[in-house]
PDB file of C-alpha atoms in Angstrom:
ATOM      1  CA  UNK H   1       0.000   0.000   0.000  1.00 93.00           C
ATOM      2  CA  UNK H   2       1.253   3.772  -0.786  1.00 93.00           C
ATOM      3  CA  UNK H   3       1.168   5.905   2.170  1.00 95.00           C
ATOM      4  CA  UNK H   4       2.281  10.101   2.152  1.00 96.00           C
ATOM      5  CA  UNK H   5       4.186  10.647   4.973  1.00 95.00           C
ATOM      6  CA  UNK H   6       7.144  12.566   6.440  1.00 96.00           C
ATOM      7  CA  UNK H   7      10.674  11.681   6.081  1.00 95.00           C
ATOM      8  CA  UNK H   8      12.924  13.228   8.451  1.00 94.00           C
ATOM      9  CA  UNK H   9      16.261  15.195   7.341  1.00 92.00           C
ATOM     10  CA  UNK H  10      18.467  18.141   8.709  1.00 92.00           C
ATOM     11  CA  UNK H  11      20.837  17.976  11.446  1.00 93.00           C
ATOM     12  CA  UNK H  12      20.917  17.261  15.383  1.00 95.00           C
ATOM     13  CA  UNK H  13      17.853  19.486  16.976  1.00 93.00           C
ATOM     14  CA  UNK H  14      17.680  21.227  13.291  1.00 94.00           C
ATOM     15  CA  UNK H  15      14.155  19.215  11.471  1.00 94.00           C
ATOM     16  CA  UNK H  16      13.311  19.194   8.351  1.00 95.00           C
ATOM     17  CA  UNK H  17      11.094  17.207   6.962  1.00 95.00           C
ATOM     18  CA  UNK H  18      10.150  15.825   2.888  1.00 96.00           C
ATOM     19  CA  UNK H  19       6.594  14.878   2.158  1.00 96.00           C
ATOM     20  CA  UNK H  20       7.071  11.700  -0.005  1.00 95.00           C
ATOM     21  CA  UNK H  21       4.671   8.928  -1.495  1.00 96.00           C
ATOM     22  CA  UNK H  22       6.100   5.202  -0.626  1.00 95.00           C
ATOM     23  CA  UNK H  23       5.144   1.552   0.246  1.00 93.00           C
ATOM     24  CA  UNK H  24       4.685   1.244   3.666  1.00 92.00           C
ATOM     25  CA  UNK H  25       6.737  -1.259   4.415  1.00 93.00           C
ATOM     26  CA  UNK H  26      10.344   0.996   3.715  1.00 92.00           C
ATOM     27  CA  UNK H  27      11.048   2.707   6.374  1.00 92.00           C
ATOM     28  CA  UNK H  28      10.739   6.383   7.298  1.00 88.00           C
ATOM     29  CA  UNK H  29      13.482   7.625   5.829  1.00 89.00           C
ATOM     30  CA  UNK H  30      14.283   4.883   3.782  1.00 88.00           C
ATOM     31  CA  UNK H  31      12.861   4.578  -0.346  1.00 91.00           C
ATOM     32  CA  UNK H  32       9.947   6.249  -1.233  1.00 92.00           C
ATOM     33  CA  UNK H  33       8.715   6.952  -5.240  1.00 95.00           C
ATOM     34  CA  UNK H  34       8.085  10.822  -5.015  1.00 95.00           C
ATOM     35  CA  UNK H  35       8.991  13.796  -3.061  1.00 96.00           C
ATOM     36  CA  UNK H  36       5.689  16.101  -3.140  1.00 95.00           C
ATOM     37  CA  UNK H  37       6.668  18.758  -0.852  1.00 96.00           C
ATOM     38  CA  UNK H  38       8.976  19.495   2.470  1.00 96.00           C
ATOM     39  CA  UNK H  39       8.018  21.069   6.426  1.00 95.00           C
ATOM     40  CA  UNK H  40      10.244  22.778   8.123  1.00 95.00           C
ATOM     41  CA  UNK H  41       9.050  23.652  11.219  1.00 93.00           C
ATOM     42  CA  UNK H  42      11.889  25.937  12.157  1.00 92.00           C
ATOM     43  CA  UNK H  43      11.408  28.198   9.416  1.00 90.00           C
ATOM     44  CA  UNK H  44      12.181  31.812   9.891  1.00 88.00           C
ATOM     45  CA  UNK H  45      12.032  34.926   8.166  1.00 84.00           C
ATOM     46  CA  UNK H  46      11.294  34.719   4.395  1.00 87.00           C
ATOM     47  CA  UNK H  47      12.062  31.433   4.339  1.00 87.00           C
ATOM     48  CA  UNK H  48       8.895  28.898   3.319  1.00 89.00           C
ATOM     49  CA  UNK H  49       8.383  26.590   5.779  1.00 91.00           C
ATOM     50  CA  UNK H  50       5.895  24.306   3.791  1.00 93.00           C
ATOM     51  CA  UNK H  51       5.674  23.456   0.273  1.00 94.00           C
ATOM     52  CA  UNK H  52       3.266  20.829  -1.000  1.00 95.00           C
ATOM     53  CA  UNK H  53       2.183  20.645  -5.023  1.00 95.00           C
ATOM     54  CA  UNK H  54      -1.280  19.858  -4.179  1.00 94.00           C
ATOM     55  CA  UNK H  55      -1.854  18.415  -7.723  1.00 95.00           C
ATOM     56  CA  UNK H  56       0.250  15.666  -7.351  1.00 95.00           C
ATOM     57  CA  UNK H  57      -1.084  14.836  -3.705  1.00 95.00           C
ATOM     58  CA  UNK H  58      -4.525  14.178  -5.279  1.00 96.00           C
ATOM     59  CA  UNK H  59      -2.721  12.256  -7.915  1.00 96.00           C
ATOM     60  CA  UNK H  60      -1.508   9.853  -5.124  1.00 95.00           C
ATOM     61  CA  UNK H  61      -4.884   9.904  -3.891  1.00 95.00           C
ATOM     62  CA  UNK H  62      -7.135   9.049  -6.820  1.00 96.00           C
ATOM     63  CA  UNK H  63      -4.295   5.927  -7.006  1.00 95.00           C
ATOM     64  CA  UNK H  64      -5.320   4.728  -3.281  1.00 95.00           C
ATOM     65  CA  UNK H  65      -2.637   6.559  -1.821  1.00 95.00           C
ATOM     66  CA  UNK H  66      -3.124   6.567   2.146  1.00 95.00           C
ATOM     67  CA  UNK H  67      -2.116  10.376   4.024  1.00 96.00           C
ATOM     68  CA  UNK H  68      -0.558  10.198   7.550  1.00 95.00           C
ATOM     69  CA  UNK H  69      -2.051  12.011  10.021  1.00 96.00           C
ATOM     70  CA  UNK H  70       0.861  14.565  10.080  1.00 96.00           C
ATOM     71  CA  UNK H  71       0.797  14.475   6.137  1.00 96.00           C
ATOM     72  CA  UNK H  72      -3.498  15.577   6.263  1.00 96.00           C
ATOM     73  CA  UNK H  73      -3.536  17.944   8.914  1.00 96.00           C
ATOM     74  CA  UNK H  74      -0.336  19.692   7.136  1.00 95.00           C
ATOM     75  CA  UNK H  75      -2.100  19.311   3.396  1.00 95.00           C
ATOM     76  CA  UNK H  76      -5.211  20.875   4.907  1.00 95.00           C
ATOM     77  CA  UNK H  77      -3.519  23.892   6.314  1.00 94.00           C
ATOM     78  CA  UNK H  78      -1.596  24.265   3.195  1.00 93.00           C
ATOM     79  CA  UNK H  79      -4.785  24.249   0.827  1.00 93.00           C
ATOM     80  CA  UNK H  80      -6.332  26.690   3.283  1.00 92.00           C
ATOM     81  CA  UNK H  81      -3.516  29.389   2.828  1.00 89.00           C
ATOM     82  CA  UNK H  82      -3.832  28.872  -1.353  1.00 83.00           C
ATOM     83  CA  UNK H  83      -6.872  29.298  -1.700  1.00 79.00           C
ATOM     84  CA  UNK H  84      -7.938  33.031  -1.645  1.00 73.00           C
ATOM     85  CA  UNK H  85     -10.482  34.166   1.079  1.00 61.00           C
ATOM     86  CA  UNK H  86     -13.823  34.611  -0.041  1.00 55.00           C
ATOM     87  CA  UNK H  87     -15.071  38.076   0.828  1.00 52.00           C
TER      88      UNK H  87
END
C-alpha cells in the first residue's frame, strides 16, 4: 500500500522534513517513489516553511494513496492558505 508521509532530514535538533509517497513497508526515511513537498518547522524569516504541489497529492490519492495524520492535517492547512479568502 502507498502511504504520504514525512521523512525526516536536517541535522541534530535542526528538522526538516520531505513529504514523499512510498510503500509502507520501507522505512521512514528509507525509499519512497516521489517527493511532493517538504516542512520545516523551524522556518524563519522569508524562508517557506511548507511546500506541498497539491496536484500531485490528489494524484496519489485518486491511485489509493493513504495520508498520515501529520501528512493531512499539514495538506489541509496548506490548501487553506492557497486558496484566496472569499469576501
Amino acid at each position: 500500500m502507498v502511504i504520504l508521509r514525512l521523512s525526516r532530514g536536517g541535522a541534530k535538533k535542526r528538522p526538516f522534513y520531505n513529504i514523499v509517497a512510498t510503500d509502507s513497508r520501507n522505512r521512514r526515511d528509507g525509499r519512497f517513489i516521489e517527493r511532493v513537498g517538504f516542512y520545516n518547522p523551524v522556518a524563519s524569516g522569508a524562508e517557506d516553511g511548507l511546500r506541498i504541489s497539491l496536484e500531485r497529492v490528489k494524484h496519489w490519492q485518486d491511485a489509493g494513496a493513504q495520508l498520515s495524520p501529520a501528512v493531512a492535517r499539514l495538506v489541509k492547512d496548506f490548501a487553506r492558505k492557497q486558496t484566496p479568502a472569499a469576501a
